[in-house]
Coordinates of C-alpha atoms and ligand atoms in Angstrom, one line a residue:
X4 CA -17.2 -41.4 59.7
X5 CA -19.1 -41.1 63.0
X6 CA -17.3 -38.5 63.7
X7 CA -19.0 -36.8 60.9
X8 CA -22.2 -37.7 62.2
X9 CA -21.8 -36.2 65.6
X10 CA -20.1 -32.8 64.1
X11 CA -23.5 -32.7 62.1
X12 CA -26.2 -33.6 65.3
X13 CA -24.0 -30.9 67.3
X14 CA -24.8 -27.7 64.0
X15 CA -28.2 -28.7 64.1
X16 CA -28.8 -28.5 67.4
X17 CA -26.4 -25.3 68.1
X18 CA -28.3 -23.0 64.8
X19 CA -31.4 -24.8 66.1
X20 CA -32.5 -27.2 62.9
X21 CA -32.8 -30.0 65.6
X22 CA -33.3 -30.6 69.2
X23 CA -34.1 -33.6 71.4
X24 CA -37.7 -33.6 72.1
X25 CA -38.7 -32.5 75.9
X26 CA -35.1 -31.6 76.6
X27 CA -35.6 -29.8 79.4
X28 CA -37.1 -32.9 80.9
X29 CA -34.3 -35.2 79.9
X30 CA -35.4 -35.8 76.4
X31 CA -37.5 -39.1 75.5
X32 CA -35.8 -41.2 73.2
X33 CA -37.0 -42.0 69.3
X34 CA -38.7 -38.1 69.4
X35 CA -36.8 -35.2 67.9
X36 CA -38.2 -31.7 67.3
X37 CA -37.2 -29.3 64.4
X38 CA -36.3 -25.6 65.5
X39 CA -36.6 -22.7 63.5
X40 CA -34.1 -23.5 60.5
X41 CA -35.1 -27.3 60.2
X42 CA -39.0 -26.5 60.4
X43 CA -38.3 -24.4 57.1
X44 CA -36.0 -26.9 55.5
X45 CA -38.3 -30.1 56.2
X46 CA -41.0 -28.0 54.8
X47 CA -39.5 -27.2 51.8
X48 CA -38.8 -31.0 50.9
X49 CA -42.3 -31.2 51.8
X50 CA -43.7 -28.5 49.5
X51 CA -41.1 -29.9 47.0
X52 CA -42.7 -33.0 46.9
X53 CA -46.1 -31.9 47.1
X54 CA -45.4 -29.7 44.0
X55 CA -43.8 -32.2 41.8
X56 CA -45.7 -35.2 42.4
X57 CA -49.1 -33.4 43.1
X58 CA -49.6 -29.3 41.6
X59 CA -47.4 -30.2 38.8
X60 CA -49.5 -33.2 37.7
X61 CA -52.8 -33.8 36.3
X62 CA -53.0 -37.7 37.3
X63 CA -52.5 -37.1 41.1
X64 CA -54.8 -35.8 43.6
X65 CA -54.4 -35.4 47.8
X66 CA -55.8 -36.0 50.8
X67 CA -55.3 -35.4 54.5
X68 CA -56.4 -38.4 56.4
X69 CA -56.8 -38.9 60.5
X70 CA -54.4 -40.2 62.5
X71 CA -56.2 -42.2 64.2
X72 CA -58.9 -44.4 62.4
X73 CA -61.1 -47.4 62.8
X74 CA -58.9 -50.4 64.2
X75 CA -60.5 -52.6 61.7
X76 CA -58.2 -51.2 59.0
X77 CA -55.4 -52.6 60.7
X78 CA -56.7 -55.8 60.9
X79 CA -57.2 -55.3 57.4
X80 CA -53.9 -54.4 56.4
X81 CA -52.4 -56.6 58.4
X82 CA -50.3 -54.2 61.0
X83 CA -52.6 -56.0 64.2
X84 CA -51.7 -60.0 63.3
X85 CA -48.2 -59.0 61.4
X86 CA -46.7 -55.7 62.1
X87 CA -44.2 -56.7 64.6
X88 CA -40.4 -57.0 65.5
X89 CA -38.7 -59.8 67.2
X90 CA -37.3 -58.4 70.9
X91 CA -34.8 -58.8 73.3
X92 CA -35.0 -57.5 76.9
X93 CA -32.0 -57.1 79.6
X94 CA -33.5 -58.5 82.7
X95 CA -30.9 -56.8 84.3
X96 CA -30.6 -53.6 82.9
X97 CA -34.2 -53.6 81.5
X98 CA -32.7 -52.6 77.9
X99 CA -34.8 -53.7 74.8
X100 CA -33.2 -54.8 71.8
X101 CA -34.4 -56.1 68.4
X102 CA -33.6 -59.5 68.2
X103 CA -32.6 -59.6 64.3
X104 CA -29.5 -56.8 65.4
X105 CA -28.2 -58.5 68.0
X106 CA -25.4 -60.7 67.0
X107 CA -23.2 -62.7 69.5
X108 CA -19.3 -62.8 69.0
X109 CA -17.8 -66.1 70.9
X110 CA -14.4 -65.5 71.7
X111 CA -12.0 -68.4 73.3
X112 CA -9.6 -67.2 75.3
X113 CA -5.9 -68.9 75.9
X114 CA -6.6 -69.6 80.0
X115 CA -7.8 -73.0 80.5
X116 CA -10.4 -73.9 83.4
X117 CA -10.3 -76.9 85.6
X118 CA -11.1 -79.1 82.7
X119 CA -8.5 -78.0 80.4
X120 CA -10.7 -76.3 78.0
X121 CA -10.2 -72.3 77.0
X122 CA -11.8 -69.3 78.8
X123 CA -15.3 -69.0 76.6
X124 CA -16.8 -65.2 76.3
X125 CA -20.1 -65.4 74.5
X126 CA -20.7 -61.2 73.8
X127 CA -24.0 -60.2 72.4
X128 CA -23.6 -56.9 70.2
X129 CA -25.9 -54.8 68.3
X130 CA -25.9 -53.6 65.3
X131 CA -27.6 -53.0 61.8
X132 CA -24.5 -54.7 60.5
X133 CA -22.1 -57.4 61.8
X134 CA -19.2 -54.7 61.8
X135 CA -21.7 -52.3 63.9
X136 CA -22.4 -55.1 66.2
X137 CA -18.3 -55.7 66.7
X138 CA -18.0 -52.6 68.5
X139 CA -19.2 -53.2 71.8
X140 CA -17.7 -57.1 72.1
X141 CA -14.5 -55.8 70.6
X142 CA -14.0 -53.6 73.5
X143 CA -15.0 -56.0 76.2
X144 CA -13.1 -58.7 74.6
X145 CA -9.3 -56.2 74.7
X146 CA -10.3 -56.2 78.6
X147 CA -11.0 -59.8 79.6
X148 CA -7.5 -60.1 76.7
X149 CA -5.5 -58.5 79.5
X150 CA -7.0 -61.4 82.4
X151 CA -7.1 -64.6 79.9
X152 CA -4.7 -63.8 77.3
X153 CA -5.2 -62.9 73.8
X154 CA -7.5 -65.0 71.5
X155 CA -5.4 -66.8 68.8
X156 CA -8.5 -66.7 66.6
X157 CA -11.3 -64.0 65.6
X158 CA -14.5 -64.8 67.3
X159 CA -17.2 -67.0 66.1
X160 CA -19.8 -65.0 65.3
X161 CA -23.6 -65.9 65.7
X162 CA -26.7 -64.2 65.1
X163 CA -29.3 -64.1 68.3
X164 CA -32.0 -65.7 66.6
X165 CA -30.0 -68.4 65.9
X166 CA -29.1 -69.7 69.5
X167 CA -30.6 -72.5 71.0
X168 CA -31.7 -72.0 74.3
X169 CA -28.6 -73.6 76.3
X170 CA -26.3 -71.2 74.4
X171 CA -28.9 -67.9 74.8
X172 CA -27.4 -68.9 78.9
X173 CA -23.8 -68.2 78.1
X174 CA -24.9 -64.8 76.8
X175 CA -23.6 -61.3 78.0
X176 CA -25.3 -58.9 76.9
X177 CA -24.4 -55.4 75.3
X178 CA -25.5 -53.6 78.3
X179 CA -24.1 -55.9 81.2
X180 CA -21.1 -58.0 82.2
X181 CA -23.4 -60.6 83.9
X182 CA -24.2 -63.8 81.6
X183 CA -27.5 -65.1 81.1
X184 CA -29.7 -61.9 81.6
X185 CA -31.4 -61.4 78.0
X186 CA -35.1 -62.8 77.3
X187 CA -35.5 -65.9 74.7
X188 CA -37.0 -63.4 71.7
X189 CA -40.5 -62.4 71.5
X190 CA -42.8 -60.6 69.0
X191 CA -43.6 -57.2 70.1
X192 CA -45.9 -55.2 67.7
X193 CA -44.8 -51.8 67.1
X194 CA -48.2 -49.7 66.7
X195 CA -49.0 -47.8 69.5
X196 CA -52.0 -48.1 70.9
X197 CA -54.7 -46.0 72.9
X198 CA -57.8 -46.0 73.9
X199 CA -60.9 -43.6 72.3
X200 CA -63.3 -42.1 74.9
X201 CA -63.8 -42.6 78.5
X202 CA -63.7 -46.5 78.8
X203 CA -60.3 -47.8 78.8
X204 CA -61.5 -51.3 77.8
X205 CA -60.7 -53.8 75.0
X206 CA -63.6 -52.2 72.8
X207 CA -62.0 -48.4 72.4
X208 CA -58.7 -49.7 71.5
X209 CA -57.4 -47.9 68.7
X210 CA -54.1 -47.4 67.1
X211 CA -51.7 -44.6 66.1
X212 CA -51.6 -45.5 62.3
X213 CA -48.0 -46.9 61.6
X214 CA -48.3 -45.2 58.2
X215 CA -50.3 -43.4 56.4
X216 CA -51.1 -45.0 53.1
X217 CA -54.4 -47.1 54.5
X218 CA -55.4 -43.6 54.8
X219 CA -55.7 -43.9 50.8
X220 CA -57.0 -47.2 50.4
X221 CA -60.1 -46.5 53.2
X222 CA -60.8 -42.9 51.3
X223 CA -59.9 -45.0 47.7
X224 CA -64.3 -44.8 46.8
X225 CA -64.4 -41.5 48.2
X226 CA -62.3 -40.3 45.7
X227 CA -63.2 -42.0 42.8
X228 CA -67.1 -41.4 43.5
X229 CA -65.9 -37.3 43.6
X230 CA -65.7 -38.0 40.0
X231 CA -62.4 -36.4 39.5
X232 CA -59.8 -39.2 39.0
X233 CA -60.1 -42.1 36.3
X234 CA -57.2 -44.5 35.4
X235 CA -54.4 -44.6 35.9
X236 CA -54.4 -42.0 38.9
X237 CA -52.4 -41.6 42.1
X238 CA -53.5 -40.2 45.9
X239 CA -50.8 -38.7 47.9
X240 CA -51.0 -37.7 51.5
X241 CA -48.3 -36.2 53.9
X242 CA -48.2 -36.9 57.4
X243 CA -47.1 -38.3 61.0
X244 CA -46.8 -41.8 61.4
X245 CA -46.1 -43.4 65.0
X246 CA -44.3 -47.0 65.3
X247 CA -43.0 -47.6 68.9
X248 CA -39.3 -49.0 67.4
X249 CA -37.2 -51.0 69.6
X250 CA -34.0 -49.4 68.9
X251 CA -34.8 -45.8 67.9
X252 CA -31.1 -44.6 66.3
X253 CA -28.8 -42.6 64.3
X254 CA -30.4 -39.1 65.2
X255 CA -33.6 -39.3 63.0
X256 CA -33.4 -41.8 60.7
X257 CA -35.2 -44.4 63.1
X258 CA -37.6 -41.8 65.2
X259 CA -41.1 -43.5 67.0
X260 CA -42.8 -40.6 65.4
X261 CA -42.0 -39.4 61.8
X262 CA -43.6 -37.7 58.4
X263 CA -44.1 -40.1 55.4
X264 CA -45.1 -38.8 52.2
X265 CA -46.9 -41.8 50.2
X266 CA -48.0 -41.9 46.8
X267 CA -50.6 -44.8 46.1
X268 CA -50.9 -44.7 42.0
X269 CA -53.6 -46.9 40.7
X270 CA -53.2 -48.6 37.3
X271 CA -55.1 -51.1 35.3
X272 CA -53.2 -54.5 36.1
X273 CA -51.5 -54.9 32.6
X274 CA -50.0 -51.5 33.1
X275 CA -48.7 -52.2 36.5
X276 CA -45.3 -53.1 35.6
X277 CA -44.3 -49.9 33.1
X278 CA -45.9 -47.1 36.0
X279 CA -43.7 -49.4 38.2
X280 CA -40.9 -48.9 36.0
X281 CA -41.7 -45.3 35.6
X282 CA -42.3 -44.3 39.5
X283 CA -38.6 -46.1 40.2
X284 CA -36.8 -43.8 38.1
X285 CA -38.6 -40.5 38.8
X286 CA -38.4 -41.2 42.6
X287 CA -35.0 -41.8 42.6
X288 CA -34.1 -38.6 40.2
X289 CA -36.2 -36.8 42.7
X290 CA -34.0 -36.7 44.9
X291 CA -30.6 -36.2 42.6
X292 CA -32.7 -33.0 41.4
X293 CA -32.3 -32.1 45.0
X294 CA -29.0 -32.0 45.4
X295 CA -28.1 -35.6 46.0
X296 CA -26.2 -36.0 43.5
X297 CA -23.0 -38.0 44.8
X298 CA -22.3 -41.8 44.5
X299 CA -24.1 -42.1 48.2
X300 CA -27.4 -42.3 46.4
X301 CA -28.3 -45.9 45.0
X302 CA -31.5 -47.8 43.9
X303 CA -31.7 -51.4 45.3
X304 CA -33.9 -53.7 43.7
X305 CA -35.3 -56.5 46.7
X306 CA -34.6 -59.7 45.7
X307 CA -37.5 -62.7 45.6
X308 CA -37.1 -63.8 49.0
X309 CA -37.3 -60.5 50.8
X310 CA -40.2 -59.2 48.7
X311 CA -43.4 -59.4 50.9
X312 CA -45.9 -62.6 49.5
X313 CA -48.2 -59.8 47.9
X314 CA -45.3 -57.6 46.2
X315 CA -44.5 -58.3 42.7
X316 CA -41.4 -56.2 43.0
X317 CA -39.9 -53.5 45.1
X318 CA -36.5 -51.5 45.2
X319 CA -35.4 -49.0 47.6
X320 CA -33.7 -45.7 47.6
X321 CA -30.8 -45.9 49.9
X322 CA -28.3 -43.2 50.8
X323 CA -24.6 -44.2 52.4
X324 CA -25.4 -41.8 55.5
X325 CA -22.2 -41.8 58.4
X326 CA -23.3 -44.8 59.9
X327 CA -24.1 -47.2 57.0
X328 CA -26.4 -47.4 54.2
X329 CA -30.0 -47.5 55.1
X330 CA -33.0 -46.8 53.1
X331 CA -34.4 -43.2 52.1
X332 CA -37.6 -44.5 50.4
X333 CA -39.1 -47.5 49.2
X334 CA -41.1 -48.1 45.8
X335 CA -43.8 -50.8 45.8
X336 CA -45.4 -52.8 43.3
X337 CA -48.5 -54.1 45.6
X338 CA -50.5 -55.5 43.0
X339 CA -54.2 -55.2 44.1
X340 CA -53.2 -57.1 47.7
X341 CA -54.5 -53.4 49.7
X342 CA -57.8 -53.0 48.0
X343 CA -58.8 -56.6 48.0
X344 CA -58.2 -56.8 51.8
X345 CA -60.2 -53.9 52.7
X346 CA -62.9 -55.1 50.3
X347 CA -62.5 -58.4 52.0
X348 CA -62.8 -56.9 55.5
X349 CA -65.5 -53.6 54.9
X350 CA -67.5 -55.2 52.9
X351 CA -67.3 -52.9 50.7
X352 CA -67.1 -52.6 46.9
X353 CA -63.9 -50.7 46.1
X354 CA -64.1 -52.0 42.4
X355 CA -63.4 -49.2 39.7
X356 CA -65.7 -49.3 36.7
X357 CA -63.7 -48.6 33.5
X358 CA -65.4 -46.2 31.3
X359 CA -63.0 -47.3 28.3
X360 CA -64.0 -51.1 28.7
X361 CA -66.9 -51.2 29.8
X362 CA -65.6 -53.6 32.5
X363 CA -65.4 -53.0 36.5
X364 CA -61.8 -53.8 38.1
X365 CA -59.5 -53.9 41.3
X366 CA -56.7 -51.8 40.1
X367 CA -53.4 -52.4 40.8
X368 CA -51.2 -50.0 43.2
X369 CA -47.6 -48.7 42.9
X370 CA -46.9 -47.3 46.2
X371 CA -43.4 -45.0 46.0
X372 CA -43.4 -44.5 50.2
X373 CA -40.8 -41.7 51.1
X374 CA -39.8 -40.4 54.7
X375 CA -40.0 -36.9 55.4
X376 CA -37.5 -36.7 57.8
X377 CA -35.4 -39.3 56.6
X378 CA -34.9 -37.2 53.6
X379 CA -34.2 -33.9 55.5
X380 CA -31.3 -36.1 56.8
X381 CA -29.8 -37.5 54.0
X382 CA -30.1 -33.9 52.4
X383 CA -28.2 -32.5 55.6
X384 CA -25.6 -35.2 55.6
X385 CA -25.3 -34.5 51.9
X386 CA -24.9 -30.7 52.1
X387 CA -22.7 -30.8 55.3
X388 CA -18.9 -29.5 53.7
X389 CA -15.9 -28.1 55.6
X390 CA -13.4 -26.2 53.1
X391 CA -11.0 -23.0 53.0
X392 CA -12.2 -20.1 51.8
X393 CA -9.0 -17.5 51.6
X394 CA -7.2 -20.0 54.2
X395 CA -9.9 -19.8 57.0
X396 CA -11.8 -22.8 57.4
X397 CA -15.3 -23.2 57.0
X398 CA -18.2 -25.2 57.6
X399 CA -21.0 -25.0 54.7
X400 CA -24.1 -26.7 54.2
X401 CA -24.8 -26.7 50.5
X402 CA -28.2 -27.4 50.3
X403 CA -30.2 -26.9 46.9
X404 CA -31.4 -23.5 47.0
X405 CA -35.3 -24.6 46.7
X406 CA -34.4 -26.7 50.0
X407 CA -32.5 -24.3 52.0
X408 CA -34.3 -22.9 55.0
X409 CA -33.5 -19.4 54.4
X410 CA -32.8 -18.1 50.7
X411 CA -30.8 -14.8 51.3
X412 CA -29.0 -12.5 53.9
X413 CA -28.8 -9.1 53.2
X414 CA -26.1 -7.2 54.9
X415 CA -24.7 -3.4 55.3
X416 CA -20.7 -3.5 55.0
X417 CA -20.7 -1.3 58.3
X418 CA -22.9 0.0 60.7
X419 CA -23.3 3.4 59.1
X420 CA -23.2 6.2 56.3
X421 CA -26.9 5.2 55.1
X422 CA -26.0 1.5 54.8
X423 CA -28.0 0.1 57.3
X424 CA -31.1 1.9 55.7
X425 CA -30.5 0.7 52.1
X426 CA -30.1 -3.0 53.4
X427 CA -33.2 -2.6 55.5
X428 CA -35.3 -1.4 52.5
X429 CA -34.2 -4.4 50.2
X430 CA -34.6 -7.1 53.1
X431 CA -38.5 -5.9 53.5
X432 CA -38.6 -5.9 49.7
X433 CA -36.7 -9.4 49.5
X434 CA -39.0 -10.3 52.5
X435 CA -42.2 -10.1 50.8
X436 CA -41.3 -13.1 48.4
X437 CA -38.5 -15.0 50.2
X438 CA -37.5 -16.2 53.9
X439 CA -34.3 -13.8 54.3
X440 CA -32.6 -12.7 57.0
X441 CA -30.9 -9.3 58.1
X442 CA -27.6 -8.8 59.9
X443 CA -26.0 -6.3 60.8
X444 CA -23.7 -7.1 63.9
X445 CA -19.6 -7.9 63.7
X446 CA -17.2 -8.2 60.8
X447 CA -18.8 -8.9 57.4
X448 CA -16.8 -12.3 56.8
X449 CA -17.8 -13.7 60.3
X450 CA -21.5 -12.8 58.9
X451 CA -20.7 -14.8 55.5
X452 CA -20.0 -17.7 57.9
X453 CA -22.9 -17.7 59.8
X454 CA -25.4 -18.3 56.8
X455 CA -22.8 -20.5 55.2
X456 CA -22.9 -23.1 58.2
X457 CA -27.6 -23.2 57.9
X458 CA -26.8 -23.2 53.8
X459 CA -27.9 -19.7 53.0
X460 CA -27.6 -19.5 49.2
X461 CA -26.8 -15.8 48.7
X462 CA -25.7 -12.9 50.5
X463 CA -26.5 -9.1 49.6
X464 CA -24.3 -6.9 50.6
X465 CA -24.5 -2.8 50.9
X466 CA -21.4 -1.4 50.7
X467 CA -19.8 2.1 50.0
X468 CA -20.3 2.0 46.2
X469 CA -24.1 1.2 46.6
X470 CA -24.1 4.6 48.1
X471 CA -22.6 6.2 44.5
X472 CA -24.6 3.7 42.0
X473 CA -27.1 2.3 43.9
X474 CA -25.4 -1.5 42.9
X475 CA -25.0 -4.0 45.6
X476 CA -22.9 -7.3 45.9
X477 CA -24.6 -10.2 45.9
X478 CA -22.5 -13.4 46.8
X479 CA -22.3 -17.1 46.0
X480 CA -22.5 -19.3 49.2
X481 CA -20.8 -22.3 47.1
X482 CA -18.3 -20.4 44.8
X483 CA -17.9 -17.5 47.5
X484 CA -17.7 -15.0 44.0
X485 CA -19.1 -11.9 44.3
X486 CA -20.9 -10.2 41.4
X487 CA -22.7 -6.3 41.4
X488 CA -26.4 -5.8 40.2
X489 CA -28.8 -2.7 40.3
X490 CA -30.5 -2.8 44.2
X491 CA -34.0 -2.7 42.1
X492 CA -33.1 -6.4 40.3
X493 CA -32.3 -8.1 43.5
X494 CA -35.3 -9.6 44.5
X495 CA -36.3 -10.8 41.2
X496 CA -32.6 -12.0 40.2
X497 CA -32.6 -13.6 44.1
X498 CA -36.0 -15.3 43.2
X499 CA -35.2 -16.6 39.7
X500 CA -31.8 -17.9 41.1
X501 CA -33.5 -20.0 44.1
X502 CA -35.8 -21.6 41.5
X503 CA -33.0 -22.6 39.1
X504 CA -29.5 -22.4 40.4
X505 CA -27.5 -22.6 37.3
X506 CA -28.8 -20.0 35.3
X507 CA -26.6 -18.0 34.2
X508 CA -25.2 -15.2 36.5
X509 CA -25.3 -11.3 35.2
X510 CA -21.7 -9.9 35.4
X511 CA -19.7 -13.0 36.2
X512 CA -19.9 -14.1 32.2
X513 CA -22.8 -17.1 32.4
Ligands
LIG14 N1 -46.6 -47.7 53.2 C1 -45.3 -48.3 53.1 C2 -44.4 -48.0 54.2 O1 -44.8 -47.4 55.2 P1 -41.9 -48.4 55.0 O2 -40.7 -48.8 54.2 O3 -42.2 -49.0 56.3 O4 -43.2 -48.5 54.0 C3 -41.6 -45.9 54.2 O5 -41.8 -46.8 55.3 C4 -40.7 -44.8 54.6 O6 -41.0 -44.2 55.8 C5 -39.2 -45.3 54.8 O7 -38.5 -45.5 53.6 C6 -38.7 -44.2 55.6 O8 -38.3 -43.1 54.8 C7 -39.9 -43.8 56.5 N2 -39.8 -44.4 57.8 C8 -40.3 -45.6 58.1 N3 -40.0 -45.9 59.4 C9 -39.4 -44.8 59.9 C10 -38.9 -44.4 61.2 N4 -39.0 -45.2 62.3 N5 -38.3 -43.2 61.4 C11 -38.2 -42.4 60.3 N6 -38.7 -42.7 59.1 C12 -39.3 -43.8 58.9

C-alpha cells in the first residue's frame, strides 16, 4: 500500500502538482508547495467549496480574516493554556516525537545474562497505529534475533505514556541503538509564535492562528451589525493555518502550514441538533459528489469520551488513504462554548437579538472544519488508477472533471496539412472559457497519456476528416471512446460536460 503512496508523491512532483518546499535548499520538513497543475486543482476544491456552501446559498456569508490577530483570542479560545501535544526528544539524535505515537515493543530474547534471566530489548516505535509503530522494532528486533536467538513470544507492547520512569531507562529509541536517550514527555504547544514590531519582548508576542475559525467568532458582531444575516446563518472563511506539528507526515496530510475551509453556522439552541444532523450529511456527500465515491470514504461519529467537555457531538470524515485511515474533515456541534468565551474575555456583547421572539440570545455553532489540502490528497489518492488501454499500460488520474486542473487538450493528429491551424483556433476559443492545453509534439497516443497521468478529462483531436467536414474527435479520458462533433460545438459541449459529467454524450447513443 505504501508503495502506492510513493508512486503517487513521485507523479506529483515529476508533472509538477507538488514539490518540497525550498528544495533547492534541502527542503524544510512539514512545508510543501503546489506547482502549476496542483495550484489549479487545490483551487478548484477551493472554488468548489466556496460555491456550494457560500454562492449557492442564501444563509451563508464570507469573510477573509488576518492571520495574525490579537493574542487575547487565543487565550480566549483556549489554544495558549490547551493547544498542545505531549513530546518526546532524542537526546541523542535530537529527534522529536509525539509522545501519544510512540509505542514501545519489549522483546525477550532466548540468551540468558549472568543472572539467568533472558536478553530484554525495550524498542520504542512510532506510529499513528500500533502496526505502524511495529515497523521499525520489527526490524531491529530480526537483527539482535541473529545475536540472542529468536523470541519464543511476540513482544509486549507498551505505549510511552504509560512507562514509569525506571522503564522510560531501558528505552531505545526509533532513531538510535543506545538505551535510555528519549526525554520523560513534556507538553509543547504547537502555535507558532512571533513577535509584532521592533521589540522582541513578552508584550509583542503574537501567534500564527492555528485555525481560522476564531477569525469568525472575533468578526461574529461585525457581521451581524452589517445587517445582512439573521438566524440560523453561517460565516465561512478560507485560509492558511500554521501549527508547528511534531511529526509532520505522509506527504501532506500532516503539513506545519495548511488551508482550512471552516464553516461556523449559527442556530437558535433548540435547533442545534437537526442543522447538526443536516451539516453531517451534506459535508460528507460533498465530497462523494466529488468523485469519492468508493468504500474509502466513511463518517465516524466520536464517541462520549473523546468529544471535547464543550462539544455536544462530533463525527469526522475519514478517508482509508495508503497509509491508514485519518481524518478528511471534522463536523462540530460546539454549542455556544466559542461565543461565550470571547464574550467572557472581550467584554463584549456578542448576544443576537431575535427579531421573531423578541428575545436576545447566544446562538449555538455547528462548525463543519474541512482541510484544503487534506482534501486535494484524498482526491489524488482517490483518482490515482493504473489500467490497460489496447494492452499498454497506463497511469490515469480520474479526477471529477469540475476538480481536474486542466479540462481539455486539444491536439492536431500530425504536424501538418492545416491541422496545426485548426487545433490552434479551437484551443484559443476553448481558452477563453476553460484552462486547456495544446500539444502538438510526438505520437498522438503518447500525447493521450500525458494528460491522462494530471487527469485531463477530454482530448480534441484534428485529424484528416476535420479537414473534409470540419468535425473533430473529442475523447473520453475514463472510457478512452472517441466520438465526432462539429469544431463550432466544442467549446460549449466541452463546458457543459466539465459541469456535469454524465450527461449524455452526442454520437455515442446517451
Ligand atoms: N476549527 C476546528 C479545527 O481546526 P481540526 O480538526 O483541528 O479542527 C480541521 O482541523 C481540519 O483541518 C482537519 O480535518 C484537517 O483537514 C485540517 N488540518 C488540521 N491540521 C492539519 C495539518 N497539520 N495539516 C493539514 N491539514 C490539517
Amino acid at each position: 500500500m505504501l508503495d502506492e503512496m510513493d508512486k503517487l508523491v513521485s507523479l506529483c512532483k515529476r508533472r509538477g502538482f507538488i514539490f518540497p518546499s525550498s528544495e533547492i535548499y534541502g527542503g524544510i520538513n512539514g512545508f510543501w508547495d503546489y506547482g502549476p497543475l496542483g495550484v489549479e486543482l487545490k483551487r478548484n476544491i477551493k472554488d468548489a467549496w466556496w460555491r456550494d456552501l457560500v454562492h449557492g446559498r442564501e444563509d451563508v456569508v464570507g469573510l477573509d480574516c488576518a492571520i495574525i490577530m490579537n493574542p487575547r483570542v487565543w487565550e480566549a479560545s483556549g489554544h495558549v493554556g490547551g493547544f498542545s501535544d505531549p513530546m518526546v526528544d532524542c537526546r541523542a539524535t535530537k529527534e522529536r516525537y509525539r509522545a501519544d505515537q510512540l509505542y514501545v515493543f519489549v522483546y525477550l530474547f532466548p540468551q540468558v545474562n549472568h543472572k539467568g534471566e533472558p536478553t530484554e530489548a525495550w524498542l520504542a516505535g512510532l506510529g499513528a497505529s500500533v502496526e505502524e509503530a511495529a515497523q521499525g522494532p520489527e526490524r531491529k528486533a530480526a537483527k539482535l534475533a541473529r545475536k540472542f536467538g529468536t523470541p519464543e513470544q511476540p513482544p509486549t507492547i507498551i505505549p510511552y505514556l504509560e512507562l514509569s520512569e525506571a522503564d522510560r531507562e531501558k528505552v531505545i529509541g526509533p532513531s538510535t541503538d543506545e538505551r535510555g536517550t528519549l526525554t520523560p514527555p513534556r507538553s509543547f504547544n504547537l502555535m507558532f509564535k512571533t513577535f509584532v514590531g521592533a521589540l522582541e519582548d513578552a508584550s509583542a508576542v503574537a501567534y500564527l492562528r492555528p485555525e481560522t475559525a476564531q477569525g469568525i467568532f472575533a468578526n461574529f458582531k461585525n457581521v451581524v451589525d452589517t445587517g445582512r444575516v439573521k438566524l440560523p446563518f453561517g460565516i465561512a472563511q478560507i485560509g492558511k493555518s500554521f501549527r508547528n506539528e511534531i511529526n509532520p507526515r505522509n506527504f501532506t496530510f500532516r503539513s506545519r502550514e495548511f488551508e482550512q475551509m471552516e464553516l461556523e453556522y449559527f442556530c437558535r439552541p433548540e435547533e442545534a441538533t437537526e442543522w447538526y444532523a443536516y451539516w453531517r450529511k451534506e459535508r460528507f456527500q460533498w465530497y462523494v459528489r466529488h468523485g469519492l465515491r468508493s468504500e474509502r470514504l466513511r463518517l465516524r461519529d466520536h464517541s462520549a469520551e473523546e468529544l471535547a467537555f464543550y462539544s455536544k457531538a462530533t463525527a469526522d470524515i475519514e478517508y482509508a488513504f495508503p497509509f491508514g485511515v485519518s481524518e478528511l474533515e471534522g463536523i462540530a456541534h460546539r454549542g455556544d462554548y466559542d461565543l461565550s468565551q470571547h464574550m467572557k474575555f472581550s467584554g463584549k456583547d456578542l448576544s443576537y437579538y431575535d427579531e421573531e421572539t423578541k428575545t436576545r440570545l447566544v446562538p449555538h455553532v455547528i462548525e463543519p472544519s474541512a482541510g484544503a489540502d487534506r482534501a486535494a490528497l484524498a482526491f489524488l489518492c482517490e483518482a490515482y488508477t493504473e489500467d490497460e488501454v489496447g494492452g499498454e499500460p497506463r497511469t490515469v488520474l480520474r479526477l471529477h472533471p469540475r476538480l481536474a486542473p486542466i479540462k481539455a487538450a486539444v491536439f492536431p493528429l500530425v504536424k501538418k496539412d492545416g491541422m496545426p491551424e485548426k487545433a490552434e483556433a479551437i484551443y484559443r476559443e476553448l481558452k477563453r472559457h476553460l484552462p486547456v492545453f495544446y500539444d502538438e509534439k510526438g505520437a498522438v497516443g503518447r500525447r493521450y497519456r500525458r494528460q491522462d497521468e494530471v487527469g485531463t478529462p477530454y482530448c480534441v483531436t484534428v485529424d484528416g476528416q476535420s479537414l473534409e467536414d470540419d468535425t473533430v474527435t473529442i475523447r473520453d479520458r475514463d472510457t478512452c471512446r472517441q466520438w465526432r462533433v462539429a469544431s463550432g460545438q466544442v467549446a460549449r459541449l466541452i463546458c457543459e460536460l466539465v459541469e456535469d459529467p454524465s450527461r449524455a454524450i452526442p454520437g455515442l447513443g446517451g
